[in-house]
Short mmCIF file of C-alpha atoms and ligand atoms in Angstrom, two decimals:
data_model
loop_
_atom_site.label_atom_id
_atom_site.label_comp_id
_atom_site.label_asym_id
_atom_site.label_seq_id
_atom_site.Cartn_x
_atom_site.Cartn_y
_atom_site.Cartn_z
CA MET W 349 17.56 103.05 18.08
CA THR W 350 17.38 102.97 14.33
CA SER W 351 16.95 100.22 11.77
CA HIS W 352 15.36 99.38 8.48
CA LEU W 353 12.00 99.38 10.26
CA SER W 354 11.88 103.11 10.70
CA GLN W 355 12.40 103.57 7.00
CA THR W 356 9.77 101.09 5.93
CA LYS W 357 6.47 102.68 5.11
CA ARG W 358 3.68 101.01 7.01
CA THR W 359 -0.07 101.02 6.74
CA SER W 360 -1.81 101.57 10.04
CA GLY W 361 -0.66 99.10 12.68
CA GLU W 362 -2.80 96.12 13.41
CA SER W 363 -3.70 94.49 10.14
CA SER W 364 -0.84 92.01 9.59
CA SER W 365 -1.71 88.31 9.59
CA GLU W 366 0.81 87.76 12.43
CA VAL W 367 -1.37 89.77 14.81
CA VAL W 368 -4.39 87.63 14.01
CA SER W 369 -2.34 84.54 14.59
CA TRP W 370 -1.07 85.30 18.12
CA GLN W 371 -4.48 86.45 19.20
CA ALA W 372 -6.01 83.33 17.65
CA GLU W 373 -3.47 81.24 19.60
CA MET W 374 -4.77 82.82 22.80
CA LYS W 375 -8.36 82.11 21.83
CA ARG W 376 -7.86 78.43 21.05
CA ALA W 377 -5.63 77.71 24.08
CA ILE W 378 -6.15 74.52 26.09
CA ARG W 379 -8.08 75.43 29.26
CA SER W 380 -8.30 72.29 31.38
CA SER W 381 -6.05 69.52 32.66
CA SER W 382 -8.27 66.91 31.06
CA ASP W 383 -7.98 68.50 27.61
CA LEU W 384 -4.23 68.82 28.02
CA CYS W 385 -3.95 65.13 28.99
CA GLU W 386 -6.08 64.15 26.05
CA TYR W 387 -3.95 66.22 23.67
CA LEU W 388 -0.82 64.42 24.93
CA HIS W 389 -2.41 60.93 25.15
CA LEU W 390 -1.99 60.79 28.91
CA ASN W 391 -4.26 59.18 31.44
CA PRO W 392 -5.36 62.00 33.80
CA GLU W 393 -5.54 59.68 36.79
CA GLU W 394 -2.10 58.22 36.24
CA VAL W 395 -0.52 61.67 36.04
CA GLY W 396 -2.47 62.93 39.07
CA SER W 397 -4.00 65.82 37.19
CA ALA W 398 -6.71 68.00 38.72
CA GLU W 399 -8.75 71.11 38.02
CA ASN W 400 -8.66 73.95 40.55
CA ASP W 401 -9.24 77.68 40.99
CA PHE W 402 -6.12 78.57 38.96
CA PRO W 403 -7.31 77.08 35.67
CA VAL W 404 -5.00 75.53 33.13
CA PHE W 405 -4.20 77.86 30.24
CA VAL W 406 -1.79 76.63 27.55
CA PRO W 407 -1.70 77.79 23.94
CA LEU W 408 -1.25 74.95 21.45
CA SER W 409 1.91 76.62 20.16
CA PHE W 410 3.50 75.70 23.54
CA ALA W 411 1.76 72.36 24.04
CA ALA W 412 3.13 71.28 20.64
CA ARG W 413 6.64 71.33 22.12
CA MET W 414 5.68 68.69 24.73
CA GLN W 415 6.40 65.00 24.21
CA PRO W 416 3.15 63.06 23.83
CA GLY W 417 2.87 60.20 26.31
CA ASP W 418 5.54 61.54 28.69
CA PRO W 419 4.07 62.47 32.09
CA GLN W 420 7.48 63.88 33.17
CA ASP W 421 7.86 66.24 30.24
CA PRO W 422 9.55 69.39 31.64
CA LEU W 423 7.22 71.71 29.73
CA LEU W 424 4.11 69.82 30.77
CA LEU W 425 5.07 69.84 34.46
CA GLN W 426 5.16 73.66 34.40
CA VAL W 427 1.55 74.03 33.28
CA LEU W 428 -0.50 70.94 34.21
CA ALA W 429 -2.68 71.42 37.31
CA ARG W 430 -2.10 68.53 39.71
CA MET W 431 -3.57 67.18 42.90
CA GLU W 432 -0.41 68.11 44.85
CA GLU W 433 -1.41 71.77 44.51
CA SER W 434 -4.21 71.35 47.04
CA VAL W 435 -1.89 69.96 49.71
CA GLU W 436 -1.30 72.55 52.41
CA VAL W 437 2.35 72.84 53.40
CA ALA W 438 3.55 74.88 56.37
CA GLY W 439 5.39 78.04 55.34
CA TYR W 440 3.75 78.30 51.90
CA ARG W 441 1.49 81.36 51.74
CA ALA W 442 -0.82 83.04 49.27
CA ASP W 443 1.31 86.21 49.18
CA PRO W 444 4.90 85.18 50.01
CA ASN W 445 6.43 88.52 49.00
CA GLY W 446 4.00 90.81 50.71
CA GLU W 447 3.08 92.39 47.39
CA ALA W 448 -0.51 92.99 48.34
CA HIS W 449 0.90 95.56 50.77
CA ALA W 450 3.38 97.00 48.31
CA GLY W 451 0.63 98.52 46.22
CA LEU W 452 -0.46 95.95 43.66
CA SER W 453 -4.03 97.15 43.70
CA ALA W 454 -2.83 100.61 42.74
CA GLY W 455 -1.18 99.11 39.63
CA ILE W 456 2.33 100.03 40.65
CA LEU W 457 4.82 98.24 42.83
CA GLN W 458 7.92 100.01 44.03
CA LYS W 459 10.11 97.93 46.27
CA TYR W 460 13.53 98.97 44.93
CA ALA W 461 15.15 102.36 44.33
CA SER W 462 15.20 103.98 40.86
CA ARG W 463 12.80 101.47 39.30
CA ALA W 464 9.11 100.83 39.53
CA LEU W 465 7.05 97.93 38.36
CA LEU W 466 3.88 98.78 36.47
CA ILE W 467 1.17 96.12 36.51
CA SER W 468 0.01 96.53 32.93
CA THR W 469 -2.58 93.72 32.92
CA GLY W 470 -3.57 90.70 34.98
CA VAL W 471 -3.61 88.37 31.99
CA CYS W 472 -0.83 85.95 30.93
CA ALA W 473 -0.25 83.88 27.79
CA VAL W 474 0.16 80.77 29.94
CA HIS W 475 -0.59 79.78 33.53
CA CYS W 476 2.57 78.58 35.28
CA ARG W 477 1.74 76.38 38.24
CA TYR W 478 4.61 77.71 40.40
CA CYS W 479 3.68 81.35 39.86
CA PHE W 480 3.87 83.46 43.01
CA ARG W 481 1.02 85.58 41.73
CA ARG W 482 -1.44 82.73 41.28
CA HIS W 483 -3.51 83.87 44.25
CA PHE W 484 -3.76 87.54 43.34
CA PRO W 485 -7.06 89.27 42.66
CA TYR W 486 -6.08 89.91 39.09
CA ALA W 487 -9.56 90.70 37.93
CA ASP W 488 -8.97 93.96 39.81
CA ALA W 489 -5.59 94.68 38.18
CA PRO W 490 -5.56 97.87 36.17
CA SER W 491 -5.48 97.48 32.40
CA GLY W 492 -6.09 100.16 29.81
CA MET W 493 -5.27 103.84 29.73
CA GLU W 494 -7.98 104.92 32.19
CA GLN W 495 -6.66 102.51 34.79
CA TRP W 496 -2.96 103.22 34.10
CA LYS W 497 -3.52 106.90 34.74
CA HIS W 498 -2.84 106.57 38.43
CA SER W 499 0.39 104.60 37.89
CA LEU W 500 1.61 107.08 35.28
CA GLU W 501 0.95 109.97 37.64
CA ALA W 502 2.85 108.21 40.42
CA ILE W 503 5.84 107.67 38.11
CA ALA W 504 5.70 111.25 36.79
CA SER W 505 5.71 112.68 40.30
CA ASP W 506 8.83 110.78 41.44
CA SER W 507 11.91 111.99 39.59
CA GLN W 508 14.04 109.25 41.19
CA ILE W 509 12.40 106.65 38.97
CA GLU W 510 14.54 106.10 35.86
CA GLU W 511 13.26 102.69 34.83
CA VAL W 512 9.76 101.30 34.51
CA ILE W 513 9.30 97.56 34.41
CA LEU W 514 6.19 96.52 32.53
CA SER W 515 4.96 93.44 34.28
CA GLY W 516 1.71 91.82 35.24
CA GLY W 517 0.47 89.42 34.28
CA ASP W 518 2.26 89.78 31.00
CA PRO W 519 2.39 93.10 29.10
CA LEU W 520 2.64 91.36 25.72
CA VAL W 521 -0.95 90.08 25.92
CA LEU W 522 -1.92 93.71 25.31
CA SER W 523 -2.48 94.76 21.71
CA ASP W 524 0.30 96.54 19.89
CA GLN W 525 -1.89 99.61 19.77
CA MET W 526 -2.31 99.69 23.56
CA LEU W 527 1.39 99.06 24.14
CA GLY W 528 2.18 101.85 21.72
CA GLN W 529 -0.06 104.23 23.66
CA LEU W 530 1.52 103.23 26.95
CA LEU W 531 5.04 103.70 25.57
CA LYS W 532 4.08 107.17 24.35
CA LYS W 533 2.81 108.18 27.78
CA LEU W 534 5.96 106.84 29.41
CA ALA W 535 8.20 108.65 26.91
CA ASP W 536 6.46 111.92 27.92
CA ILE W 537 7.85 111.55 31.46
CA PRO W 538 11.18 113.43 31.23
CA HIS W 539 13.10 111.59 33.98
CA LEU W 540 12.37 108.11 32.59
CA LYS W 541 15.22 106.51 30.66
CA HIS W 542 14.50 102.79 30.48
CA VAL W 543 11.51 100.56 29.95
CA ARG W 544 12.02 96.93 30.76
CA ILE W 545 9.48 94.44 29.46
CA HIS W 546 9.11 91.32 31.60
CA THR W 547 7.36 88.78 29.39
CA ARG W 548 6.93 85.06 28.85
CA THR W 549 4.62 85.53 25.86
CA PRO W 550 7.28 85.26 23.09
CA ILE W 551 8.33 81.90 24.60
CA ILE W 552 4.76 80.64 24.51
CA ILE W 553 3.67 82.21 21.19
CA ALA W 554 6.61 83.02 18.93
CA SER W 555 4.49 85.04 16.52
CA ARG W 556 3.86 87.66 19.23
CA ILE W 557 6.86 89.59 17.94
CA THR W 558 4.94 91.37 15.20
CA ASP W 559 6.12 94.05 12.82
CA SER W 560 3.90 96.65 14.45
CA LEU W 561 5.29 95.77 17.92
CA LEU W 562 8.82 96.16 16.55
CA ALA W 563 7.87 99.50 15.02
CA HIS W 564 6.58 100.82 18.39
CA LEU W 565 9.68 99.58 20.22
CA ASN W 566 11.92 101.04 17.58
CA SER W 567 10.42 104.51 17.51
CA THR W 568 10.46 105.42 21.21
CA ARG W 569 13.18 107.59 22.73
CA LEU W 570 13.32 105.21 25.71
CA ASN W 571 15.88 102.42 26.07
CA ILE W 572 13.99 99.16 25.77
CA TRP W 573 15.15 95.99 27.53
CA PHE W 574 13.46 92.61 27.28
CA VAL W 575 13.54 90.07 30.10
CA ILE W 576 12.01 86.82 28.93
CA HIS W 577 11.20 83.78 31.05
CA ALA W 578 12.21 80.27 29.96
CA ASN W 579 13.05 77.46 32.36
CA HIS W 580 14.13 74.68 30.01
CA ALA W 581 16.10 74.52 26.75
CA ARG W 582 13.20 72.80 24.98
CA GLU W 583 11.10 75.96 25.35
CA LEU W 584 13.52 77.74 23.04
CA ASP W 585 12.85 76.25 19.63
CA GLY W 586 13.78 77.76 16.28
CA GLU W 587 10.62 79.80 15.92
CA VAL W 588 10.92 81.34 19.39
CA LEU W 589 14.56 82.25 18.80
CA ALA W 590 13.74 83.72 15.39
CA GLY W 591 11.13 85.98 17.02
CA LEU W 592 13.54 87.12 19.71
CA SER W 593 16.26 87.72 17.18
CA GLN W 594 14.06 90.38 15.56
CA LEU W 595 14.25 92.28 18.84
CA GLN W 596 18.01 91.91 18.91
CA GLN W 597 18.25 93.13 15.35
CA ILE W 598 16.76 96.49 16.34
CA GLY W 599 19.24 96.77 19.21
CA ILE W 600 17.13 95.53 22.13
CA PRO W 601 19.08 93.52 24.73
CA VAL W 602 17.30 90.27 25.64
CA LEU W 603 17.88 88.67 29.05
CA ASN W 604 16.30 85.58 30.56
CA GLN W 605 15.03 84.77 33.99
CA ALA W 606 14.27 81.24 35.10
CA VAL W 607 12.87 79.67 38.25
CA LEU W 608 14.64 76.68 39.78
CA LEU W 609 11.99 73.93 39.67
CA ARG W 610 12.11 70.36 40.91
CA GLY W 611 11.80 67.81 38.14
CA ILE W 612 12.12 70.50 35.46
CA ASN W 613 15.56 72.12 35.60
CA ASP W 614 17.14 70.95 38.88
CA SER W 615 19.86 68.90 37.23
CA GLU W 616 23.28 70.06 36.06
CA GLU W 617 22.51 68.94 32.51
CA ALA W 618 19.14 70.72 32.27
CA LEU W 619 20.54 74.00 33.60
CA TYR W 620 23.64 73.73 31.46
CA GLN W 621 21.60 73.10 28.31
CA LEU W 622 19.30 76.05 29.10
CA CYS W 623 22.20 78.47 29.56
CA LYS W 624 24.05 77.12 26.52
CA ARG W 625 20.98 77.53 24.34
CA LEU W 626 20.45 81.08 25.60
CA MET W 627 24.11 81.91 25.02
CA GLU W 628 23.97 80.57 21.46
CA ALA W 629 21.07 82.95 20.86
CA GLN W 630 23.04 85.81 22.52
CA ILE W 631 20.48 86.00 25.32
CA ILE W 632 22.00 86.70 28.75
CA PRO W 633 20.94 84.32 31.54
CA TYR W 634 20.14 87.06 34.04
CA TYR W 635 18.51 85.44 37.06
CA LEU W 636 17.81 81.96 38.38
CA HIS W 637 15.13 82.49 41.03
CA GLN W 638 14.71 80.43 44.13
CA LEU W 639 11.04 79.45 44.17
CA ASP W 640 8.85 81.74 46.23
CA LYS W 641 6.99 79.83 48.91
CA VAL W 642 3.57 80.22 47.39
CA ALA W 643 0.73 77.99 48.49
CA GLY W 644 0.20 75.17 45.95
CA ALA W 645 3.79 75.11 44.67
CA ALA W 646 5.60 73.23 47.45
CA HIS W 647 6.21 70.22 45.18
CA PHE W 648 8.45 72.40 42.98
CA HIS W 649 10.80 73.29 45.85
CA VAL W 650 14.55 72.73 45.45
CA PRO W 651 16.74 73.30 48.55
CA ILE W 652 19.05 76.33 48.32
CA GLU W 653 22.10 74.12 48.96
CA ARG W 654 21.23 72.08 45.87
CA GLY W 655 20.77 75.27 43.85
CA ARG W 656 24.22 76.47 44.89
CA GLU W 657 25.76 73.13 43.87
CA LEU W 658 24.12 73.38 40.46
CA ILE W 659 25.42 76.92 39.88
CA ALA W 660 28.92 75.83 40.93
CA ALA W 661 28.73 72.92 38.50
CA ILE W 662 27.66 74.95 35.47
CA ARG W 663 30.16 77.70 36.31
CA LYS W 664 32.90 75.20 35.49
CA ARG W 665 31.46 74.65 32.05
CA LEU W 666 30.33 78.10 30.88
CA PRO W 667 31.76 81.62 30.53
CA GLY W 668 30.91 83.90 33.44
CA TYR W 669 28.32 85.89 31.51
CA ALA W 670 26.36 82.72 30.74
CA VAL W 671 25.92 81.79 34.41
CA PRO W 672 22.81 83.40 35.94
CA ARG W 673 22.76 85.03 39.36
CA TYR W 674 20.93 82.70 41.71
CA VAL W 675 18.60 84.98 43.70
CA LYS W 676 15.87 84.97 46.27
CA GLU W 677 13.20 87.52 47.09
CA THR W 678 13.19 88.58 50.74
CA GLU W 679 10.36 90.74 52.01
CA GLY W 680 11.56 94.18 53.08
CA GLU W 681 15.07 93.90 51.51
CA PRO W 682 16.25 96.72 49.20
CA SER W 683 17.16 94.26 46.41
CA LYS W 684 16.98 90.59 45.60
CA THR W 685 19.36 88.51 47.69
CA VAL W 686 22.16 86.82 45.73
CA LEU W 687 22.56 83.19 46.83
CA ALA W 688 25.32 82.26 44.35
C1 PLP S 405 12.61 91.77 40.83
C2 PLP S 405 11.93 93.04 40.96
C3 PLP S 405 12.39 94.20 40.32
C4 PLP S 405 13.59 94.18 39.40
O1 PLP S 405 14.77 93.93 40.09
P1 PLP S 405 16.12 93.87 39.30
O2 PLP S 405 17.08 93.31 40.29
O3 PLP S 405 16.44 95.25 38.86
O4 PLP S 405 15.90 92.98 38.12
C5 PLP S 405 11.74 95.38 40.50
N1 PLP S 405 10.64 95.47 41.29
C6 PLP S 405 10.16 94.39 41.93
C7 PLP S 405 8.96 94.55 42.79
C8 PLP S 405 10.78 93.13 41.78
O5 PLP S 405 10.28 92.07 42.40
S1 SF4 S 406 3.77 84.07 32.71
FE1 SF4 S 406 4.81 84.86 34.53
S2 SF4 S 406 3.25 86.01 35.68
FE2 SF4 S 406 2.19 84.70 34.17
S3 SF4 S 406 1.71 82.79 35.26
FE3 SF4 S 406 3.68 82.46 34.25
S4 SF4 S 406 5.22 83.05 35.79
FE4 SF4 S 406 3.24 83.90 36.46
#
């Protein structure tokens, strides 16, 4: 990949004001349901908010896109801890995908052929209430070169692996310098061709796409792919799309994955608007995930039949490439299962 960036002379990496600003956004994030309610002028009791062992974490840059006074706001519902989360529902487990067994503690997860998922950090830029990893012992997740060593060795010793997926947590909470180091180590592995970055951070904090990040992505021999995570059109405001467009300008394909969530995007109009917005930004709607049955998230469940109806409905209104594959994770299967 080449662009104007490689020709621009740069002083050493991390000093731009943008870097300070995304890290400052992380520092001043809202960290409790009560603070989030107060920020949005909501009565915590009326909205059924709660505090629990998966604490609220929402940067103000994301909270600012919520509608004050609206307890049903689709962005709010994704991040506000609620009393429903403590209700035990049969069939909802702490580890629905059996990932604890697939090697999470080792920092690498290989369920599918030719690609491996590298747990780069346990930290995220937001805490999503439906997340299937909410119960994981993330304090133990490897982060930093010492801890990645084992994962890198595992990848280097398996020449079948052509693609590494940087996941977590969220790799873009790492500093540009650390990401740059990791990319260098990965580029030294001769059989690797692709690095896919699974991240929600640029949706939460648009300024995360810094010049020094772009420079690292632009100078590696590896093919870089971005898979972002947005569930509702309102997450994709002008600033977010401007950040992502800088990736596209240096030739990086950007795809989106969403989770089908009750009350958030389980209507034809909400899904249609999400895909339309992505399409207008030349972002491919890659996957729509059926919710994993993780304990605490049962109130987000949408029946598969309803999901299929929604996909059929938007397929009538959008070009084929703008309709995501509706998929489900099944333990022990060699790929995700396509539902529609
Ligand atoms: C979803 C997933 C992948 C990526 O699958 P693709 O279908 O290639 O997007 C890789 N590893 C794990 C463990 C996954 O859950
Ligand atoms: S950003 Fe991704 S990994 Fe992190 S809490 Fe949200 S869904 Fe889970």
